[in-house]
Amino acid sequence: MLNVLKVRIYPNKEQEISLAKSFGCSRFVWNFYLNKTNTQYQETGKGMTYCQMAKDLTQLKKLSDYGWLQEPTAAVLQQSLKNLESAFKNFFAKRTGFPKFKSKHSKQSIRFPESCSIKGGSLKLPKLGLVKARLSKSVNGKIKSVTVSKTSTDKYFAAILFETDELTTTKQGKISGIDLGLNSLVTVFDGENYYKVDPIKPTKKYAKRLRIRQKALSRKTKGSNNRRKAVKVVAKVHEKISNTRQDFLHKLSRKLCDDNQVIVAENLCVKGLARTKLAKSIHDAGFGMLLNFISYKLEREGGKFVQVDRFFPSTKLCSCCGHKNDLLNLSIREWICPSCQTPHDRDENASHNLRLEGIRILSTLRLRSGLTVSEAEPSTNTAGHAEIQACGESVRLVGTCAKKRVSEKQESPATLRSN
Ligand SMILES: [Zn+2]
């Protein structure tokens, strides 16, 4: 299975320049082909596939005006095209919005899909050589790819994607239902006890600092050196906020995964919620990030993460008798079941219901698994999570030419027959 290790790296001056060129070329390739695909789509009604773009790129590099595209490793630029193709696929599958043009002022990243290794305490990358790295854990497995990124605060990171041995042990632990909320971030029911974890509000915590720094920035003249410095200072506060949130969610998900074998949660439509009044609080609490962390940590250790359909009325059902109370609204935190008179705490009751529903789902999966294994055990998508972790982009599927050719081959006999 695939695993990711994200480490901070310290390129020297020469390597920094080389990386800057690669970031630039990779961004150029993305923007150039995003524009070209758009134009072609408007003219012909057809976009460009990865293969077409890659062929076009090879020709483009031969032109004297674009000779500088030959400086970075070819694989890095091809990876940029693959990412673009995936971005389009995700858009058409309604998973993400339309691909955007990349700016040189935001986070930069490139992926080396091959020829990376670890030598001593350093990371060896194509054309860059040995880059000093702070390796917190050892990478024991074949390295698949390395994504190098540079934050807006000028820090460099490398996400190393590597293959580890399949799990042989099955994870032991409890089955817990967790309910997410803004009053208490998670309410957990492990079959015996309920407990709650309060949310942290990093945005609120650093709001004053952010306001002061942003005010200072607004007073600087456009294009000045001082303004550039002030932009970095503001970016540092944003980085602090996001690091605080991530650190907390990593620790919380680690604890939940250590305690449990199975975790059941509601499949929240985080994107849909983000359009509501509560958007800021939900983003601050990091619902989506928490579920993502739990999911990949648990699956990496052989546990199971079950997501219950978000239309399942987890808050309205009485966990004791199953009575459905339609009169509940968001403001009611405690209620008494009209049918069996059990007093309920809204969140605790929801986590109880989620746990029961999760157990029901798992038992039906087990029943069906004798017949259709592939259907019952949806692919764990560890690689997909790794991908998300690795490049921080909305890239879920990695489409390749090889896959397409296979599907074409499979389709062709059918079309022949129908003709
Ligand atoms: Zn009841």
Short mmCIF file of C-alpha atoms and ligand atoms in Angstrom, two decimals:
data_model
loop_
_atom_site.label_atom_id
_atom_site.label_comp_id
_atom_site.label_asym_id
_atom_site.label_seq_id
_atom_site.Cartn_x
_atom_site.Cartn_y
_atom_site.Cartn_z
CA MET A 1 0.00 0.00 0.00
CA LEU A 2 1.04 3.60 -0.46
CA ASN A 3 2.24 5.86 2.28
CA VAL A 4 3.25 9.51 2.38
CA LEU A 5 5.93 11.22 4.39
CA LYS A 6 6.04 14.99 4.25
CA VAL A 7 9.36 16.51 5.24
CA ARG A 8 10.88 19.95 5.19
CA ILE A 9 13.78 20.34 2.78
CA TYR A 10 16.54 22.94 2.61
CA PRO A 11 17.73 23.49 -0.95
CA ASN A 12 20.93 25.54 -1.42
CA LYS A 13 20.96 28.74 -3.52
CA GLU A 14 21.69 26.90 -6.75
CA GLN A 15 18.95 24.36 -6.11
CA GLU A 16 16.52 27.14 -5.22
CA ILE A 17 17.11 28.74 -8.61
CA SER A 18 16.67 25.44 -10.39
CA LEU A 19 13.46 24.76 -8.45
CA ALA A 20 12.15 28.24 -9.24
CA LYS A 21 12.66 27.53 -12.95
CA SER A 22 10.88 24.19 -12.66
CA PHE A 23 7.96 25.76 -10.76
CA GLY A 24 7.72 28.43 -13.45
CA CYS A 25 7.84 26.02 -16.38
CA SER A 26 5.36 23.66 -14.76
CA ARG A 27 2.97 26.55 -14.09
CA PHE A 28 3.44 27.84 -17.62
CA VAL A 29 2.64 24.42 -19.08
CA TRP A 30 -0.51 24.17 -16.95
CA ASN A 31 -1.74 27.64 -17.89
CA PHE A 32 -0.76 27.30 -21.56
CA TYR A 33 -2.67 24.04 -22.03
CA LEU A 34 -5.60 25.12 -19.90
CA ASN A 35 -5.98 28.07 -22.25
CA LYS A 36 -5.40 25.93 -25.34
CA THR A 37 -7.96 23.35 -24.22
CA ASN A 38 -10.50 26.09 -23.58
CA THR A 39 -9.95 27.64 -27.00
CA GLN A 40 -10.08 24.30 -28.76
CA TYR A 41 -13.25 23.41 -26.87
CA GLN A 42 -14.93 26.61 -27.97
CA GLU A 43 -13.94 26.04 -31.60
CA THR A 44 -14.50 22.32 -31.99
CA GLY A 45 -16.53 21.23 -28.96
CA LYS A 46 -13.73 18.86 -27.95
CA GLY A 47 -11.06 19.28 -25.28
CA MET A 48 -7.55 17.85 -25.28
CA THR A 49 -6.47 14.58 -23.74
CA TYR A 50 -3.18 14.08 -21.93
CA CYS A 51 -1.68 12.32 -24.94
CA GLN A 52 -2.55 15.16 -27.29
CA MET A 53 -1.17 17.75 -24.89
CA ALA A 54 2.05 15.77 -24.33
CA LYS A 55 2.62 15.43 -28.08
CA ASP A 56 1.95 19.13 -28.55
CA LEU A 57 4.39 19.97 -25.74
CA THR A 58 7.18 18.01 -27.41
CA GLN A 59 6.69 20.11 -30.56
CA LEU A 60 6.44 23.33 -28.55
CA LYS A 61 9.79 22.68 -26.86
CA LYS A 62 11.50 22.54 -30.27
CA LEU A 63 10.47 26.12 -31.09
CA SER A 64 13.24 28.62 -30.33
CA ASP A 65 10.85 30.87 -28.38
CA TYR A 66 10.09 28.07 -25.94
CA GLY A 67 13.56 26.52 -25.65
CA TRP A 68 13.66 27.33 -21.94
CA LEU A 69 11.05 24.62 -21.40
CA GLN A 70 13.83 22.09 -21.93
CA GLU A 71 15.58 23.07 -18.71
CA PRO A 72 13.48 21.15 -16.14
CA THR A 73 13.09 17.38 -16.26
CA ALA A 74 10.58 16.43 -18.95
CA ALA A 75 8.71 14.17 -16.52
CA VAL A 76 7.88 17.14 -14.29
CA LEU A 77 6.15 18.98 -17.12
CA GLN A 78 4.33 15.84 -18.23
CA GLN A 79 3.12 15.45 -14.66
CA SER A 80 1.71 18.95 -14.84
CA LEU A 81 -0.30 17.89 -17.92
CA LYS A 82 -1.50 14.74 -16.16
CA ASN A 83 -2.69 16.90 -13.26
CA LEU A 84 -4.49 19.15 -15.70
CA GLU A 85 -6.23 16.21 -17.31
CA SER A 86 -7.29 14.93 -13.86
CA ALA A 87 -8.54 18.38 -12.96
CA PHE A 88 -10.78 18.33 -16.04
CA LYS A 89 -11.96 14.81 -15.25
CA ASN A 90 -12.81 15.85 -11.70
CA PHE A 91 -14.69 18.83 -13.04
CA PHE A 92 -16.76 16.72 -15.44
CA ALA A 93 -17.45 14.20 -12.66
CA LYS A 94 -18.74 17.17 -10.61
CA ARG A 95 -16.16 16.62 -7.88
CA THR A 96 -14.50 20.01 -8.21
CA GLY A 97 -14.91 23.35 -9.90
CA PHE A 98 -13.48 24.29 -13.28
CA PRO A 99 -9.65 24.20 -13.40
CA LYS A 100 -8.12 27.57 -12.57
CA PHE A 101 -5.08 29.35 -13.91
CA LYS A 102 -2.12 29.14 -11.54
CA SER A 103 -0.55 32.28 -10.12
CA LYS A 104 3.08 32.73 -9.23
CA HIS A 105 2.06 34.35 -5.97
CA SER A 106 0.39 31.31 -4.43
CA LYS A 107 1.86 27.99 -3.30
CA GLN A 108 4.10 26.37 -5.91
CA SER A 109 4.49 22.66 -6.44
CA ILE A 110 5.96 20.14 -8.84
CA ARG A 111 6.05 16.39 -8.82
CA PHE A 112 8.96 14.18 -9.75
CA PRO A 113 7.30 10.93 -10.85
CA GLU A 114 10.55 8.94 -11.06
CA SER A 115 14.27 8.67 -10.21
CA CYS A 116 14.06 9.92 -6.62
CA SER A 117 15.92 8.32 -3.73
CA ILE A 118 17.21 8.87 -0.23
CA LYS A 119 20.95 9.02 0.37
CA GLY A 120 22.13 9.51 3.92
CA GLY A 121 20.05 12.31 5.41
CA SER A 122 19.29 13.85 2.03
CA LEU A 123 16.77 13.51 -0.73
CA LYS A 124 18.15 12.90 -4.22
CA LEU A 125 16.08 14.50 -6.96
CA PRO A 126 16.54 14.52 -10.75
CA LYS A 127 18.70 17.44 -12.00
CA LEU A 128 18.91 18.86 -8.45
CA GLY A 129 21.12 16.27 -6.83
CA LEU A 130 21.19 15.85 -3.06
CA VAL A 131 18.87 18.21 -1.18
CA LYS A 132 19.23 18.52 2.58
CA ALA A 133 16.11 17.14 4.27
CA ARG A 134 14.80 16.71 7.75
CA LEU A 135 13.64 13.10 7.66
CA SER A 136 11.49 12.44 10.71
CA LYS A 137 10.90 8.78 9.89
CA SER A 138 12.67 6.30 7.70
CA VAL A 139 11.26 5.51 4.30
CA ASN A 140 11.31 1.74 4.02
CA GLY A 141 9.94 0.99 0.62
CA LYS A 142 10.13 1.92 -3.03
CA ILE A 143 9.69 5.65 -3.65
CA LYS A 144 6.94 6.23 -6.23
CA SER A 145 7.12 9.99 -6.53
CA VAL A 146 8.19 13.13 -4.71
CA THR A 147 6.19 16.34 -4.71
CA VAL A 148 8.21 19.43 -3.89
CA SER A 149 6.33 22.52 -2.81
CA LYS A 150 7.19 26.04 -1.73
CA THR A 151 4.83 27.90 0.58
CA SER A 152 4.09 31.60 0.32
CA THR A 153 6.33 32.02 3.36
CA ASP A 154 9.32 30.62 1.42
CA LYS A 155 9.51 27.22 3.08
CA TYR A 156 10.21 24.12 1.02
CA PHE A 157 8.58 20.74 1.61
CA ALA A 158 8.80 17.34 -0.02
CA ALA A 159 5.97 14.82 0.12
CA ILE A 160 7.49 11.42 -0.48
CA LEU A 161 5.03 8.83 -1.77
CA PHE A 162 6.32 5.32 -1.21
CA GLU A 163 5.12 1.75 -1.26
CA THR A 164 5.08 -0.29 1.94
CA ASP A 165 4.30 -3.93 2.55
CA GLU A 166 0.69 -5.01 2.70
CA LEU A 167 -0.82 -5.20 6.15
CA THR A 168 -0.71 -8.59 7.74
CA THR A 169 -2.22 -7.76 11.11
CA THR A 170 -5.79 -6.71 11.52
CA LYS A 171 -6.41 -3.78 13.75
CA GLN A 172 -8.00 -4.31 17.13
CA GLY A 173 -10.25 -1.85 18.90
CA LYS A 174 -13.74 -0.56 19.38
CA ILE A 175 -16.44 0.52 16.99
CA SER A 176 -17.32 4.17 17.50
CA GLY A 177 -19.87 6.49 16.01
CA ILE A 178 -18.83 10.13 15.78
CA ASP A 179 -21.08 13.11 15.30
CA LEU A 180 -19.57 16.34 14.04
CA GLY A 181 -20.82 19.68 15.25
CA LEU A 182 -19.92 23.26 15.94
CA ASN A 183 -20.79 23.23 19.65
CA SER A 184 -18.61 20.23 20.29
CA LEU A 185 -16.41 19.30 17.36
CA VAL A 186 -16.88 15.58 17.80
CA THR A 187 -19.19 13.57 20.03
CA VAL A 188 -18.02 9.99 20.27
CA PHE A 189 -19.99 6.91 21.32
CA ASP A 190 -17.86 3.78 21.61
CA GLY A 191 -20.64 1.42 22.63
CA GLU A 192 -20.34 2.18 26.34
CA ASN A 193 -19.39 5.78 26.93
CA TYR A 194 -19.99 9.14 25.35
CA TYR A 195 -17.36 11.84 25.23
CA LYS A 196 -17.03 15.19 23.54
CA VAL A 197 -14.12 17.17 22.15
CA ASP A 198 -14.35 20.95 21.97
CA PRO A 199 -13.45 22.64 18.69
CA ILE A 200 -10.50 24.98 18.44
CA LYS A 201 -11.01 28.28 16.70
CA PRO A 202 -7.64 29.27 15.29
CA THR A 203 -9.07 32.02 13.10
CA LYS A 204 -10.66 33.66 16.09
CA LYS A 205 -7.51 33.22 18.14
CA TYR A 206 -5.33 34.98 15.61
CA ALA A 207 -7.96 37.44 14.34
CA LYS A 208 -6.45 40.44 16.10
CA ARG A 209 -2.93 39.71 14.92
CA LEU A 210 -4.19 39.20 11.37
CA ARG A 211 -6.12 42.47 11.44
CA ILE A 212 -3.10 44.47 12.60
CA ARG A 213 -0.81 42.96 9.97
CA GLN A 214 -3.37 43.41 7.21
CA LYS A 215 -3.84 47.04 8.17
CA ALA A 216 -0.08 47.56 7.99
CA LEU A 217 -0.07 45.94 4.56
CA SER A 218 -2.84 48.19 3.26
CA ARG A 219 -0.77 51.28 4.09
CA LYS A 220 2.18 50.20 1.93
CA THR A 221 2.61 51.58 -1.58
CA LYS A 222 1.82 49.17 -4.38
CA GLY A 223 4.86 47.55 -5.95
CA SER A 224 7.21 48.65 -3.16
CA ASN A 225 9.69 46.42 -1.40
CA ASN A 226 8.03 47.13 1.93
CA ARG A 227 4.75 45.92 0.55
CA ARG A 228 6.32 42.66 -0.56
CA LYS A 229 7.67 42.19 2.96
CA ALA A 230 4.27 42.97 4.50
CA VAL A 231 2.61 40.39 2.23
CA LYS A 232 4.99 37.76 3.63
CA VAL A 233 4.17 38.83 7.18
CA VAL A 234 0.43 38.41 6.54
CA ALA A 235 1.06 35.04 4.90
CA LYS A 236 2.92 33.96 8.05
CA VAL A 237 -0.19 34.57 10.18
CA HIS A 238 -2.30 32.54 7.76
CA GLU A 239 0.30 29.79 7.92
CA LYS A 240 0.18 29.86 11.72
CA ILE A 241 -3.61 29.51 11.66
CA SER A 242 -3.59 26.58 9.27
CA ASN A 243 -0.72 24.86 11.13
CA THR A 244 -2.58 25.19 14.45
CA ARG A 245 -5.69 23.65 12.90
CA GLN A 246 -3.80 20.83 11.20
CA ASP A 247 -1.79 19.98 14.28
CA PHE A 248 -4.91 19.74 16.41
CA LEU A 249 -6.77 17.60 13.86
CA HIS A 250 -3.78 15.29 13.40
CA LYS A 251 -3.63 14.69 17.15
CA LEU A 252 -7.38 14.18 17.45
CA SER A 253 -7.56 11.77 14.52
CA ARG A 254 -4.52 9.90 15.86
CA LYS A 255 -6.26 9.38 19.19
CA LEU A 256 -9.50 8.25 17.55
CA CYS A 257 -7.64 5.81 15.29
CA ASP A 258 -5.61 4.40 18.20
CA ASP A 259 -8.80 3.69 20.16
CA ASN A 260 -10.92 2.27 17.39
CA GLN A 261 -11.04 -0.42 14.75
CA VAL A 262 -14.08 1.02 13.03
CA ILE A 263 -15.22 4.63 12.97
CA VAL A 264 -18.63 5.62 11.66
CA ALA A 265 -19.30 9.20 10.64
CA GLU A 266 -21.83 11.13 8.67
CA ASN A 267 -20.93 11.76 5.05
CA LEU A 268 -21.15 15.53 5.28
CA CYS A 269 -21.48 17.56 2.16
CA VAL A 270 -18.71 19.91 3.24
CA LYS A 271 -18.87 21.81 -0.02
CA GLY A 272 -22.61 22.38 0.35
CA LEU A 273 -22.23 23.48 3.93
CA ALA A 274 -19.49 25.87 2.92
CA ARG A 275 -22.06 27.93 1.04
CA THR A 276 -24.17 28.55 4.12
CA LYS A 277 -23.94 31.14 6.89
CA LEU A 278 -21.88 28.72 8.95
CA ALA A 279 -19.19 28.44 6.28
CA LYS A 280 -16.48 30.24 8.24
CA SER A 281 -16.99 28.21 11.40
CA ILE A 282 -17.09 24.96 9.47
CA HIS A 283 -13.90 25.77 7.66
CA ASP A 284 -12.28 26.85 10.92
CA ALA A 285 -13.31 23.62 12.62
CA GLY A 286 -11.93 21.63 9.68
CA PHE A 287 -14.67 19.00 9.27
CA GLY A 288 -13.48 17.83 5.88
CA MET A 289 -9.86 17.67 6.94
CA LEU A 290 -10.71 15.70 10.08
CA LEU A 291 -12.70 13.09 8.12
CA ASN A 292 -9.88 12.82 5.59
CA PHE A 293 -7.27 12.31 8.32
CA ILE A 294 -9.37 9.69 10.12
CA SER A 295 -10.07 7.88 6.89
CA TYR A 296 -6.51 7.51 5.67
CA LYS A 297 -4.99 6.84 9.08
CA LEU A 298 -7.52 4.13 9.85
CA GLU A 299 -7.28 2.44 6.47
CA ARG A 300 -3.50 2.53 6.56
CA GLU A 301 -3.63 0.51 9.77
CA GLY A 302 -6.18 -2.01 8.56
CA GLY A 303 -9.20 -0.44 10.23
CA LYS A 304 -12.39 0.65 8.54
CA PHE A 305 -13.92 4.06 8.09
CA VAL A 306 -17.66 3.92 7.39
CA GLN A 307 -19.50 6.92 6.04
CA VAL A 308 -23.24 7.02 6.53
CA ASP A 309 -25.35 8.72 3.89
CA ARG A 310 -26.02 12.30 4.92
CA PHE A 311 -29.75 11.82 4.45
CA PHE A 312 -29.80 9.30 7.29
CA PRO A 313 -31.73 11.13 10.07
CA SER A 314 -29.09 10.56 12.77
CA THR A 315 -30.30 13.40 15.00
CA LYS A 316 -34.03 12.78 14.67
CA LEU A 317 -34.18 9.09 15.54
CA CYS A 318 -34.45 7.95 19.14
CA SER A 319 -31.43 5.70 19.70
CA CYS A 320 -33.47 3.79 22.27
CA CYS A 321 -36.71 2.88 20.46
CA GLY A 322 -36.22 4.14 16.92
CA HIS A 323 -39.01 6.72 17.06
CA LYS A 324 -38.48 9.52 14.55
CA ASN A 325 -38.94 12.98 16.01
CA ASP A 326 -39.61 15.39 13.16
CA LEU A 327 -40.10 18.36 15.47
CA LEU A 328 -36.39 18.78 16.20
CA ASN A 329 -34.56 21.81 14.89
CA LEU A 330 -30.97 23.00 15.29
CA SER A 331 -31.68 25.03 18.44
CA ILE A 332 -32.90 22.06 20.50
CA ARG A 333 -29.89 20.56 22.27
CA GLU A 334 -31.79 18.21 24.61
CA TRP A 335 -35.10 16.41 24.17
CA ILE A 336 -37.23 13.64 25.60
CA CYS A 337 -38.46 10.90 23.30
CA PRO A 338 -42.30 11.18 23.12
CA SER A 339 -42.55 7.44 22.56
CA CYS A 340 -40.29 5.88 25.21
CA GLN A 341 -39.61 8.92 27.47
CA THR A 342 -35.82 8.57 27.25
CA PRO A 343 -34.01 11.90 27.73
CA HIS A 344 -31.51 12.60 24.94
CA ASP A 345 -28.57 14.88 24.40
CA ARG A 346 -28.81 15.80 20.73
CA ASP A 347 -25.17 15.05 19.79
CA GLU A 348 -24.82 11.94 21.94
CA ASN A 349 -28.01 10.52 20.48
CA ALA A 350 -26.72 11.22 16.94
CA SER A 351 -23.39 9.48 17.58
CA HIS A 352 -25.29 6.50 19.01
CA ASN A 353 -27.47 6.30 15.89
CA LEU A 354 -24.48 6.61 13.58
CA ARG A 355 -22.75 3.76 15.38
CA LEU A 356 -25.83 1.53 15.03
CA GLU A 357 -26.22 2.43 11.35
CA GLY A 358 -22.52 1.75 10.73
CA ILE A 359 -22.79 -1.69 12.26
CA ARG A 360 -25.85 -2.38 10.10
CA ILE A 361 -23.98 -1.30 6.94
CA LEU A 362 -20.97 -3.44 7.81
CA SER A 363 -23.09 -6.53 8.43
CA THR A 364 -24.89 -6.20 5.08
CA LEU A 365 -21.51 -5.77 3.39
CA ARG A 366 -20.31 -8.97 4.99
CA LEU A 367 -23.41 -10.83 3.82
CA ARG A 368 -22.98 -9.66 0.27
CA SER A 369 -19.21 -10.04 0.18
CA GLY A 370 -19.56 -13.75 -0.55
CA LEU A 371 -21.05 -12.87 -3.93
CA THR A 372 -19.59 -9.57 -5.05
CA VAL A 373 -16.38 -8.75 -3.31
CA SER A 374 -15.53 -5.79 -5.45
CA GLU A 375 -18.86 -4.16 -4.82
CA ALA A 376 -18.92 -4.85 -1.11
CA GLU A 377 -15.43 -3.58 -0.48
CA PRO A 378 -15.14 -0.32 -2.30
CA SER A 379 -11.48 0.28 -3.06
CA THR A 380 -9.95 1.94 -0.05
CA ASN A 381 -8.45 4.63 -2.23
CA THR A 382 -5.39 4.96 -0.03
CA ALA A 383 -3.47 6.07 -3.04
CA GLY A 384 -6.04 8.73 -3.71
CA HIS A 385 -5.67 10.11 -0.21
CA ALA A 386 -1.96 9.96 -0.59
CA GLU A 387 -2.31 11.99 -3.74
CA ILE A 388 -4.36 14.63 -1.99
CA GLN A 389 -1.91 14.79 0.86
CA ALA A 390 1.01 14.87 -1.44
CA CYS A 391 0.31 17.80 -3.64
CA GLY A 392 -2.45 19.62 -1.81
CA GLU A 393 -4.29 20.04 -5.06
CA SER A 394 -7.73 18.88 -5.96
CA VAL A 395 -6.36 15.97 -7.92
CA ARG A 396 -8.00 12.68 -7.20
CA LEU A 397 -7.65 10.61 -10.32
CA VAL A 398 -4.43 10.17 -12.13
CA GLY A 399 -5.38 9.42 -15.69
CA THR A 400 -2.78 7.98 -17.99
CA CYS A 401 -2.55 7.08 -21.64
CA ALA A 402 -2.14 3.43 -20.77
CA LYS A 403 -5.53 3.29 -19.08
CA LYS A 404 -7.22 4.90 -22.06
CA ARG A 405 -5.71 2.50 -24.53
CA VAL A 406 -7.02 -0.41 -22.52
CA SER A 407 -10.52 0.98 -22.49
CA GLU A 408 -10.37 1.68 -26.21
CA LYS A 409 -9.34 -1.88 -26.84
CA GLN A 410 -12.18 -3.16 -24.75
CA GLU A 411 -14.69 -1.00 -26.52
CA SER A 412 -13.62 -1.65 -30.09
CA PRO A 413 -14.91 -5.24 -30.46
CA ALA A 414 -18.31 -4.15 -29.18
CA THR A 415 -18.55 -1.33 -31.70
CA LEU A 416 -17.49 -3.66 -34.47
CA ARG A 417 -20.15 -6.12 -33.53
CA SER A 418 -22.88 -3.51 -33.38
CA ASN A 419 -21.89 -2.37 -36.85
ZN ZN B 1 -37.63 6.51 22.16
#
